Amino acid sequence: MKYTKIFFVTIAILLLSVLNVKAQEATSRYTIGDATNNEIADTVDFDLSTPVLTEGDGKLYYIRKVNLHGVKYLNHSILKASAGLQEGDSLYLPSKFISNAMQRLWAPRYFSNIQIGATIEGDSLDLEVFLRERARILKWDITGVSKSKKKDLMEEVLKLRRNTELSDYVIDKNVKLIKEHYSEKGFRTCEVDVRITNDTTYEQCVNVTFDIDQGPKVRVGVINFEGNDAFEDKRLRRTFKKTHQKSILFFQNRKLLNDDYEADKELLLDFYNSRGYRNASILSDSIYYIDDETLGIDIKVSEGNKYYIRNINWVGNSVYTTEQLSQMFGVQSGDVYDKKSMHKRLGIGKEMNPEEMSISSLYNNNGYLISQIEPAEIVVGPDSLDLEIRIFEGKPFTVNEVGITGNVRVDDEVIRRELYVRPGELYNRALLMQTMRTLMGMGHFDEQAIVPDIQPVSDELVNINWPLQEKASDQFNIAGGWGSGTFVGSVGITLNNLSIRNFFKKGAWRPYPSGQNQKLSISGQTNGTYYKALSLSFTDPWLGGRRPNSFTLSGYISEQNNAYYVWQKATMYYRSVGLFAGFGKRLHWPDSYFTFYGELGYQHYGLKGWDSFIISDGNANTLSLKLLLQRSSVDAPFFSRSGSEFTLSVQATPPFSLWDGKDYADPALSDQDRYRWIEFHKWLLKGRWYFPLTQNQNLVLMLGAEMGYLGHYNKDKVSPFERFEIGGDGMTGYNIYGVDIIALRGYEDGALDPSSYYSVAYNKYTMELRYPIILKPNSSIYVLGFLEGGSGFNSWKEFSPFKIKRSAGVGVRLFLPVVGMLGIDWGYGFDPAFGKTERSGSQFHFIMGQQF
């Protein structure tokens, strides 16, 4: 008689005696009805590439069936596949097959208990898998906060999802996130209670509620120092950038954030090191409650001795002489030890700035990519030390390959012609930074993502790749503004990546021929009846494609009349037509940040019955040459963190009055004869500087200054055109007589012109604090606060840089790739406008387009 031996081996016996694997089960802190929920085991990392079957001393069995027990809500087939338990497969017993399957089942945290057994019959077996499902969280809720705050917590902070498993890990993680969120806002005593209830509709489902008591906002009341003899407490507190005690500076942030506090303690030690106290240290610090809403901080420091530099020795330098390096280093025997300044001049550590000149930059800019500088400090007395600066120069690296990835709409050749780093040349970090700025300035790529990938391929060759992320650069603008007593609407489209040479190429119109970085702009303004204007411009930044010489062709036509309704016929009008051609060139001297631009322009003005202007009837013409010298070293076009911008422009006409033989002092001379050919010389000077105020360069100070002057050759022939309108937001959309609109917030449009005929000179000063909210390719936002001042003048004799109308306010800027820059400012004018006796007061301004 043949007997079939049938036996069931439980997982406890199998794992303890054969596989040495333990089932994991623990009692939870949370009670749900009469059921007990179990904590999840530690997550096990399992390599799925490891073979499941491992032949050893065990016997080979074929899996006949896999039976799952205790699973009500999960898909059986998916569970079997994820665990690697498939009917028809084979396994060795003993082996790691069962333990690996259990690890896979533990990983997603679906179960609180897992046991595996087997029914063996000959060389076949049936696997019996006993599982205890965790309760699922059907609904999350938060109480103790407002509806808007609840939404922010659930969507932005916790990112809660329904149907997740209930476990200590999930609950504890979310409680920790809530407390951290409120702690960052100053609510350090925030308490969170958790309520877990059975769902009344679905079995094995629960609802979880976080009851939040944020408590009072806790602020720092006092910061005390102990052990400081060289510096007073007041001076040491000033080294803290983010952690402040109560003071008359009510706007300072007094919240205590752990990360900021730790960074401020590092700044304290940096301050001591920069004053010669190289051994300064913080012995201890304590944070305590003065009352429910006030914290105290006590910091005990050890200053140590003040050190001086005795000798400086250079070791390992062969490319540059000791005299050259010492001169650049600028530290001499007898100087006070200043770690921060020394590291900045060496270009090492956290003081390294690739934009500034240092000894590290000196090597990196001449091919020495892997050069290293290590200063060694040798103490030779209680207050003296020797510096031994060890230099590992290495070999100069040559650029092997320069790659470009990520560009789809912009042609490779257009990008490559903007690169300053080229194959076959020595590696140069300064040229690398210049390339980054140039790529940012093109406007086609995400500025935050332009970071070169530098990969040495040998001890003398290096590959440089530019991974780019394209963004939308074309713009469609719709705007409106109020000017000259009427609302003017404008619409425009700007194509920033046009390719003229592909106009007739098959398949290139998607939706227009693109890839060559050429710019075409078309815009129109109208109030629907008596004002109309149309302008067009085209720019090729690389005329001919060989050199970075730009060519610009532009023109406009405009008309204003007294036909206020469609059925009326105009009996008076002002018409103007202009055509301009310009040529630009990048300069290499004084440095590569300079550009030069020259433009020849012709404008024709026709007037009939136009009694509101100096000229009422006749025609006027302007033939002018404009020269512009510009320097720009800003790191990004929208939110600039560092660098500067300067512009000097001169526009002049021929001095017709010197040779036309007319007596312009004669009051009987008609306007037609006096202004047939307009003459003037126009000067503009503008500058902006950007300074990062924080280590992460998010808080930026912008300082700006500008002035303009419209001069004449003959005092009896002063140009009525090309003047300045001062005040407002510059968004009237209504521009005639060639007037330059100068925005000055806190005042109405044109409120700072001393007469109805605009200004012939002006000045303007701006200070802004900027902070970014979002800097993404699809949208960027920053907020700002500003102080501004400026004024218009009737003549150069009246001009004074100190006569200004002042204002202050706040604003926000939004950049959308499709529409460009948008903004809104609120300004308060502290002074009366011209012709007024009361201060300008509160004003709102709308901004569209980059202004400079």
mmCIF file of N, CA and C in Angstrom, residues 12 14 26 61-62 94 110 173 185 194 199 201 319 416 499 598 611 613 629 648 697 707 746 787 814-815 832 843 850:
data_model
loop_
_atom_site.group_PDB
_atom_site.id
_atom_site.type_symbol
_atom_site.label_atom_id
_atom_site.label_comp_id
_atom_site.label_asym_id
_atom_site.label_seq_id
_atom_site.Cartn_x
_atom_site.Cartn_y
_atom_site.Cartn_z
ATOM 1 N N ALA A 12 6.157 29.272 12.254
ATOM 2 C CA ALA A 12 7.017 29.440 13.414
ATOM 3 C C ALA A 12 8.088 28.360 13.445
ATOM 4 N N LEU A 14 8.964 26.374 10.812
ATOM 5 C CA LEU A 14 9.757 26.448 9.590
ATOM 6 C C LEU A 14 10.839 27.513 9.691
ATOM 7 N N ALA A 26 3.588 43.119 16.705
ATOM 8 C CA ALA A 26 3.710 43.954 17.894
ATOM 9 C C ALA A 26 2.368 44.591 18.193
ATOM 10 N N TYR A 61 10.979 21.161 -4.692
ATOM 11 C CA TYR A 61 9.543 20.938 -4.682
ATOM 12 C C TYR A 61 8.895 21.827 -5.735
ATOM 13 N N TYR A 62 7.759 21.360 -6.268
ATOM 14 C CA TYR A 62 6.970 22.137 -7.227
ATOM 15 C C TYR A 62 5.745 22.704 -6.512
ATOM 16 N N PRO A 94 15.306 23.192 2.598
ATOM 17 C CA PRO A 94 15.308 24.598 3.039
ATOM 18 C C PRO A 94 16.040 25.497 2.035
ATOM 19 N N TYR A 110 1.078 46.445 4.185
ATOM 20 C CA TYR A 110 -0.339 46.113 4.105
ATOM 21 C C TYR A 110 -0.801 45.246 5.282
ATOM 22 N N LYS A 173 4.501 60.001 11.712
ATOM 23 C CA LYS A 173 5.100 60.849 10.684
ATOM 24 C C LYS A 173 4.285 62.126 10.490
ATOM 25 N N LYS A 185 6.693 78.424 12.224
ATOM 26 C CA LYS A 185 5.939 79.667 12.272
ATOM 27 C C LYS A 185 5.956 80.304 13.658
ATOM 28 N N VAL A 194 -4.522 62.708 18.485
ATOM 29 C CA VAL A 194 -4.986 61.854 17.397
ATOM 30 C C VAL A 194 -6.207 61.059 17.853
ATOM 31 N N ASP A 199 -14.995 53.341 10.958
ATOM 32 C CA ASP A 199 -15.964 53.863 10.011
ATOM 33 C C ASP A 199 -17.266 53.081 10.133
ATOM 34 N N THR A 201 -19.580 52.705 7.923
ATOM 35 C CA THR A 201 -20.095 52.156 6.663
ATOM 36 C C THR A 201 -19.269 50.981 6.170
ATOM 37 N N VAL A 319 53.921 77.158 -11.315
ATOM 38 C CA VAL A 319 53.370 77.935 -12.424
ATOM 39 C C VAL A 319 53.481 79.433 -12.134
ATOM 40 N N ARG A 416 25.791 76.898 -29.788
ATOM 41 C CA ARG A 416 27.252 76.751 -29.812
ATOM 42 C C ARG A 416 27.967 78.066 -30.102
ATOM 43 N N SER A 499 13.260 82.106 -37.348
ATOM 44 C CA SER A 499 14.296 81.716 -38.305
ATOM 45 C C SER A 499 13.850 82.145 -39.700
ATOM 46 N N GLY A 598 24.592 101.271 -32.433
ATOM 47 C CA GLY A 598 24.373 102.512 -33.154
ATOM 48 C C GLY A 598 23.109 102.415 -33.997
ATOM 49 N N ASP A 611 -3.929 122.587 -31.870
ATOM 50 C CA ASP A 611 -3.674 123.759 -31.043
ATOM 51 C C ASP A 611 -3.129 123.428 -29.662
ATOM 52 N N PHE A 613 -0.532 121.766 -28.975
ATOM 53 C CA PHE A 613 0.912 121.534 -28.998
ATOM 54 C C PHE A 613 1.601 122.815 -29.440
ATOM 55 N N LEU A 629 26.246 102.756 -25.343
ATOM 56 C CA LEU A 629 27.272 101.906 -24.733
ATOM 57 C C LEU A 629 26.672 101.275 -23.490
ATOM 58 N N LEU A 648 24.819 104.139 -21.205
ATOM 59 C CA LEU A 648 25.065 105.528 -21.581
ATOM 60 C C LEU A 648 24.676 105.674 -23.045
ATOM 61 N N GLN A 697 21.372 83.939 -1.082
ATOM 62 C CA GLN A 697 21.189 84.934 -2.144
ATOM 63 C C GLN A 697 19.725 85.117 -2.533
ATOM 64 N N MET A 707 19.492 109.479 -15.044
ATOM 65 C CA MET A 707 19.232 110.881 -15.366
ATOM 66 C C MET A 707 19.133 111.026 -16.871
ATOM 67 N N GLY A 746 4.126 106.144 -6.814
ATOM 68 C CA GLY A 746 3.640 107.034 -5.775
ATOM 69 C C GLY A 746 3.063 108.324 -6.316
ATOM 70 N N LEU A 787 11.983 102.260 -2.021
ATOM 71 C CA LEU A 787 12.087 103.693 -1.778
ATOM 72 C C LEU A 787 12.485 104.318 -3.097
ATOM 73 N N LEU A 814 5.454 89.144 -11.441
ATOM 74 C CA LEU A 814 5.141 87.802 -11.935
ATOM 75 C C LEU A 814 5.639 87.690 -13.357
ATOM 76 N N PHE A 815 6.393 86.627 -13.627
ATOM 77 C CA PHE A 815 6.856 86.376 -14.996
ATOM 78 C C PHE A 815 6.219 85.106 -15.519
ATOM 79 N N PRO A 832 4.073 116.843 -2.679
ATOM 80 C CA PRO A 832 3.045 117.237 -3.658
ATOM 81 C C PRO A 832 3.593 117.247 -5.067
ATOM 82 N N GLN A 843 -1.101 105.519 -4.203
ATOM 83 C CA GLN A 843 -1.291 105.280 -5.639
ATOM 84 C C GLN A 843 -1.034 103.806 -5.935
ATOM 85 N N GLN A 850 9.730 94.221 -18.862
ATOM 86 C CA GLN A 850 10.955 94.510 -18.118
ATOM 87 C C GLN A 850 11.329 95.957 -18.318
#
